[in-house]
Structures are given as C-alpha cells and as structure tokens.
Short mmCIF file of C-alpha atoms in Angstrom, two decimals:
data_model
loop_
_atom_site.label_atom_id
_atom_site.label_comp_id
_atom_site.label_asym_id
_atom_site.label_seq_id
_atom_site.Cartn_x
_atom_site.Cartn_y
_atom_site.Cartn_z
CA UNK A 1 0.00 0.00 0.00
CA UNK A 2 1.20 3.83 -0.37
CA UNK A 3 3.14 5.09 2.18
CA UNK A 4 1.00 7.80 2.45
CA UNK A 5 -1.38 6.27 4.16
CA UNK A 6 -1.15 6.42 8.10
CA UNK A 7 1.17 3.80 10.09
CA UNK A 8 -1.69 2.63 11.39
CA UNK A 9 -3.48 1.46 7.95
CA UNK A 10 -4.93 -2.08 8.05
CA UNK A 11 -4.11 -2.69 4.56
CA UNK A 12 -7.63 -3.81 3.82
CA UNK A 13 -10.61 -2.30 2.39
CA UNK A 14 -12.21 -1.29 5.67
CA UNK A 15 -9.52 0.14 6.94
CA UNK A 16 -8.85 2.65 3.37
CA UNK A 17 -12.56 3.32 3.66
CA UNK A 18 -11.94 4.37 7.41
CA UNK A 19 -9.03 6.36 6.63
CA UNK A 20 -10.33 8.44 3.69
CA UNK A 21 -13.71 9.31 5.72
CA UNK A 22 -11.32 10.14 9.11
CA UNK A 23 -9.04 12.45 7.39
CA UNK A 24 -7.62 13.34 10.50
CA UNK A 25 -4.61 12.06 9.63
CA UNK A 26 -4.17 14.78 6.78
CA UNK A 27 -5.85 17.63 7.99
CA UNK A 28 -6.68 19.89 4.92
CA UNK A 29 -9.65 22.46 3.15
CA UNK A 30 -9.58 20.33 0.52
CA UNK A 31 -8.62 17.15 -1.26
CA UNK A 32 -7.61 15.76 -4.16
CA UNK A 33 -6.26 12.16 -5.06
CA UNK A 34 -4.48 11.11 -8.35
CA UNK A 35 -4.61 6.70 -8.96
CA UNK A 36 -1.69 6.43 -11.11
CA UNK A 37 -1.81 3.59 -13.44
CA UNK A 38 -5.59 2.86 -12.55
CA UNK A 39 -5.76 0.64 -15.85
CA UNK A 40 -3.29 -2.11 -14.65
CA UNK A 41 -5.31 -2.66 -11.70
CA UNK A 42 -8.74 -2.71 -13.62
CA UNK A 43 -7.64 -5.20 -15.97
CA UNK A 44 -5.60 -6.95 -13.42
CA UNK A 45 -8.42 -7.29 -10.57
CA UNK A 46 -11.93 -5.76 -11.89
CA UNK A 47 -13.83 -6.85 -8.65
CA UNK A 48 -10.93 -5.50 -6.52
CA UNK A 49 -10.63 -1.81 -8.87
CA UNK A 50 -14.29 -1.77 -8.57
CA UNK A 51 -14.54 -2.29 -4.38
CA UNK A 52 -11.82 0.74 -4.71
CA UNK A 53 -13.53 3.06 -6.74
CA UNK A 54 -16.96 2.47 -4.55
CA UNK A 55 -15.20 3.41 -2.07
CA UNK A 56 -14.06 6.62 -3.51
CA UNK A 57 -17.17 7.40 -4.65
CA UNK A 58 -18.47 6.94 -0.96
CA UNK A 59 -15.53 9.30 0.32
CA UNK A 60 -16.61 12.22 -2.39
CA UNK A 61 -19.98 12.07 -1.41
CA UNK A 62 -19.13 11.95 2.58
CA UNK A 63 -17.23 14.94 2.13
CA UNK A 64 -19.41 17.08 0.17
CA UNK A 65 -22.08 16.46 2.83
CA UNK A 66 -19.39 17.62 5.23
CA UNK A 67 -18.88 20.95 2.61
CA UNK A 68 -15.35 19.45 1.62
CA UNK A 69 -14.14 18.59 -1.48
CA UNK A 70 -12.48 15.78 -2.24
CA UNK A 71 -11.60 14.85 -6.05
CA UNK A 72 -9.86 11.73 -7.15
CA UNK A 73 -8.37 11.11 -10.59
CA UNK A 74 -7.34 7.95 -12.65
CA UNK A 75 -5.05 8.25 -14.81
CA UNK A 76 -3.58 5.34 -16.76
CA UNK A 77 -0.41 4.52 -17.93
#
C-alpha cells in the first residue's frame, strides 16, 4: 500500500474506507487524489478496482455532505 497512508493502515478495504472518511490524519480544506496507473489494476483485478472506486465514490460524497471537497483522478499509464 502507499506510504501515504497512516502507520496505522490495516491494509484492507475497511480500513482505506476508514481512513479516507477520518481524514484526521491529513488535515486539509480540501482534497484531491491522483490513482496512477488505474488501468493495470482494472484489468488486473476488476472486482478489486471496482470495491476501490466504490469506495471513492463513498468518500466524495461523505465529504461534500461535510462541505469538503475531495476529487480523485485515474489516470492510466
């Protein structure tokens, strides 16, 4: 996982869905997330890309309720 993550990141799907909802970790007025070389994942594990981007699409809408943005961006190889 990315080392930008908190040390205490469970390296599971709960626990990214818990960290990008508790930003406390990363305090900030806004956010914005680039997924580098979302493509090899998406081919490589479809279910897996798909759990991720649910869960990124949860985060978004969290924070806009909470009047935060938070963007993310794929961008393939």
């Amino acid at each position: 996982m990315n080392s930008c993550l908190p040390t205490y990141f469970g390296a599971n799907w709960d626990a990214f869905d818990e960290c990008i909802t508790d930003l406390t970790w990363c305090p900030a007025e806004r956010y914005v997330i680039l997924y580098y070389h979302a493509d090899i994942f998406a081919q490589a594990e479809p279910t897996q890309y798909q759990i991720a981007l649910d869960i990124l699409n949860s985060a978004k809408e969290y924070w806009e309720d909470n009047n935060i943005t938070l963007n993310f961006l794929t961008i393939n190889k």
